[in-house]
């Protein structure tokens, strides 16, 4: 029986012809997705000159019989999509009817395939001169594409350099491998292996194979569910940020997708855990009833739309925040000498565990490599342990850093970052308090504004009043501030109030209450916190340490800078060669 059905003409016309193939990576994508559809679990991609000279995809899938092998190059032949409705379902990868025919029409293609019986070789050039012969070959399919766009010079000139084409293919295979940890992928360019995964069906291991040890050992597991969505995967600790969002790997029902709202939810969840302009590595699977997903009909685009998007983004946002909050994130200053000893072998877990100094650390590493769904009990212990860290101040360096100690080792804190964190969380708590305590200003503060700014501020009068700022109109375009909340630092009241008014004006039409409160808390906490080059007494340092360990996120200032670093006893001993 032929597995490939010829697609209904009407459906075929909906698929934009020729737009499928625009670069080497799109050829790789189509061929690899065919291999996945053929149930392959080993897929090898070979490139020459980034694919400009040759693209070859070899799989161990079901293969085709002679009839299917010939049909594969017919326009609109597909084994995946049977009717119009299926196109809107994301469970299938494919819009493949068009692809192979399109690729064949602009290149030279050799297909070798075997369904377990007789092997078949099909050769075409420019989609014509079909030659078919019987050959001996293993089960599976191998497709070789050479001379891409040889007969369409206009397209040929849009191909990029070898490096760019190779990197595009690499990025695609990496994402695909993360979406399918059960499939062993490899990609070679000019005989050099660019990426190789083992198909272990272990996502963390796949992350290791793609990103390396430093990343895989700094990923936190995430798993959550609500009525419509289930999310699972790993999120990177803020210690391993990237400079762009390319590492937001999001999959819907196993398919690579892009959705701006989802990306925003991920980024927002890291608020204050990282600097702006830096992005976490995230591998997130979203499982959902396909009827809630609207796939962009354009076959090369990965954009999707969700019904009930708010349910999804809040599930993602809340749970990333929760995972970050629950995990110990004090960056450890490791002595680098060890790096050479870490073998690149995932199977042996011992190699993974960077020398330990305490049972607790061992537990953390194991928790992260443990795929039990519910490790919340471990998590709670870890978090409580941080809250109970008894840090004793030892002294101050350059009036900027605090050195502290406990039984486990030495800690270095940036005093401004630490104090800013304490004040930031204090202010956020106060502004969300039901009861506001205010102070009357000795001399009411009057602020003159332009008439549009004046209107803008008056519109926010109620919001400001709920925070404890009592504002009155005072003549032409002038406001009078009579009361302010008690949390404003003494002697900084005027400066802070003016900065808060400026902040509202700056936000203008984009005013959003939550964003405003967050920005205000960041700004005021920075102003009121101890600066660098300020002397602190031991008592003041102790107070700061005690306040910091009580914070929800003690590890960063509100702008994402680190506030505390740890040198464990073991690291110190290693540095001074007390242990070898
Ligand atoms: Zn600051
Ligand atoms: Zn800061």
Coordinates of C-alpha atoms in Angstrom, one line a residue, residues 272 415-431 486-490 492 517-531 534 543-544 547-554 556-559 563:
X272 CA 15.5 41.8 38.9
X415 CA 27.1 46.6 49.9
X416 CA 25.1 48.8 47.5
X417 CA 23.6 45.9 45.6
X418 CA 22.7 44.2 48.8
X419 CA 21.2 47.2 50.4
X420 CA 19.3 48.1 47.3
X421 CA 17.8 44.7 47.2
X422 CA 16.6 45.0 50.8
X423 CA 15.1 48.5 50.2
X424 CA 13.5 47.4 46.9
X425 CA 11.6 44.6 48.5
X426 CA 10.7 46.8 51.4
X427 CA 9.2 49.4 49.2
X428 CA 7.3 46.9 47.0
X429 CA 5.8 45.4 50.2
X430 CA 4.8 48.9 51.5
X431 CA 3.2 50.0 48.3
X486 CA 6.9 57.1 55.6
X487 CA 9.3 54.9 53.7
X488 CA 10.9 57.8 51.9
X489 CA 14.4 58.3 53.4
X490 CA 14.8 61.3 55.6
X492 CA 15.7 62.6 50.4
X517 CA 5.4 50.7 41.0
X518 CA 8.3 48.4 40.0
X519 CA 10.3 51.2 38.4
X520 CA 9.6 53.5 41.3
X521 CA 10.8 50.9 43.8
X522 CA 13.9 50.4 41.7
X523 CA 14.7 54.1 41.5
X524 CA 14.0 55.0 45.1
X525 CA 15.8 52.0 46.5
X526 CA 18.9 52.8 44.5
X527 CA 18.8 56.4 45.8
X528 CA 18.3 55.5 49.4
X529 CA 20.9 52.7 49.6
X530 CA 24.4 52.9 51.0
X531 CA 26.8 53.8 48.2
X534 CA 30.9 54.6 52.4
X543 CA 22.0 44.5 60.1
X544 CA 22.4 44.5 56.3
X547 CA 18.0 41.9 56.2
X548 CA 19.4 40.5 53.0
X549 CA 18.9 36.8 53.9
X550 CA 15.3 37.5 54.5
X551 CA 14.7 38.8 51.0
X552 CA 12.7 36.8 48.4
X553 CA 15.7 37.2 46.0
X554 CA 18.8 37.9 48.0
X556 CA 20.7 40.3 43.0
X557 CA 20.2 44.0 43.3
X558 CA 16.9 45.1 41.6
X559 CA 18.8 45.7 38.4
X563 CA 24.8 41.0 45.5

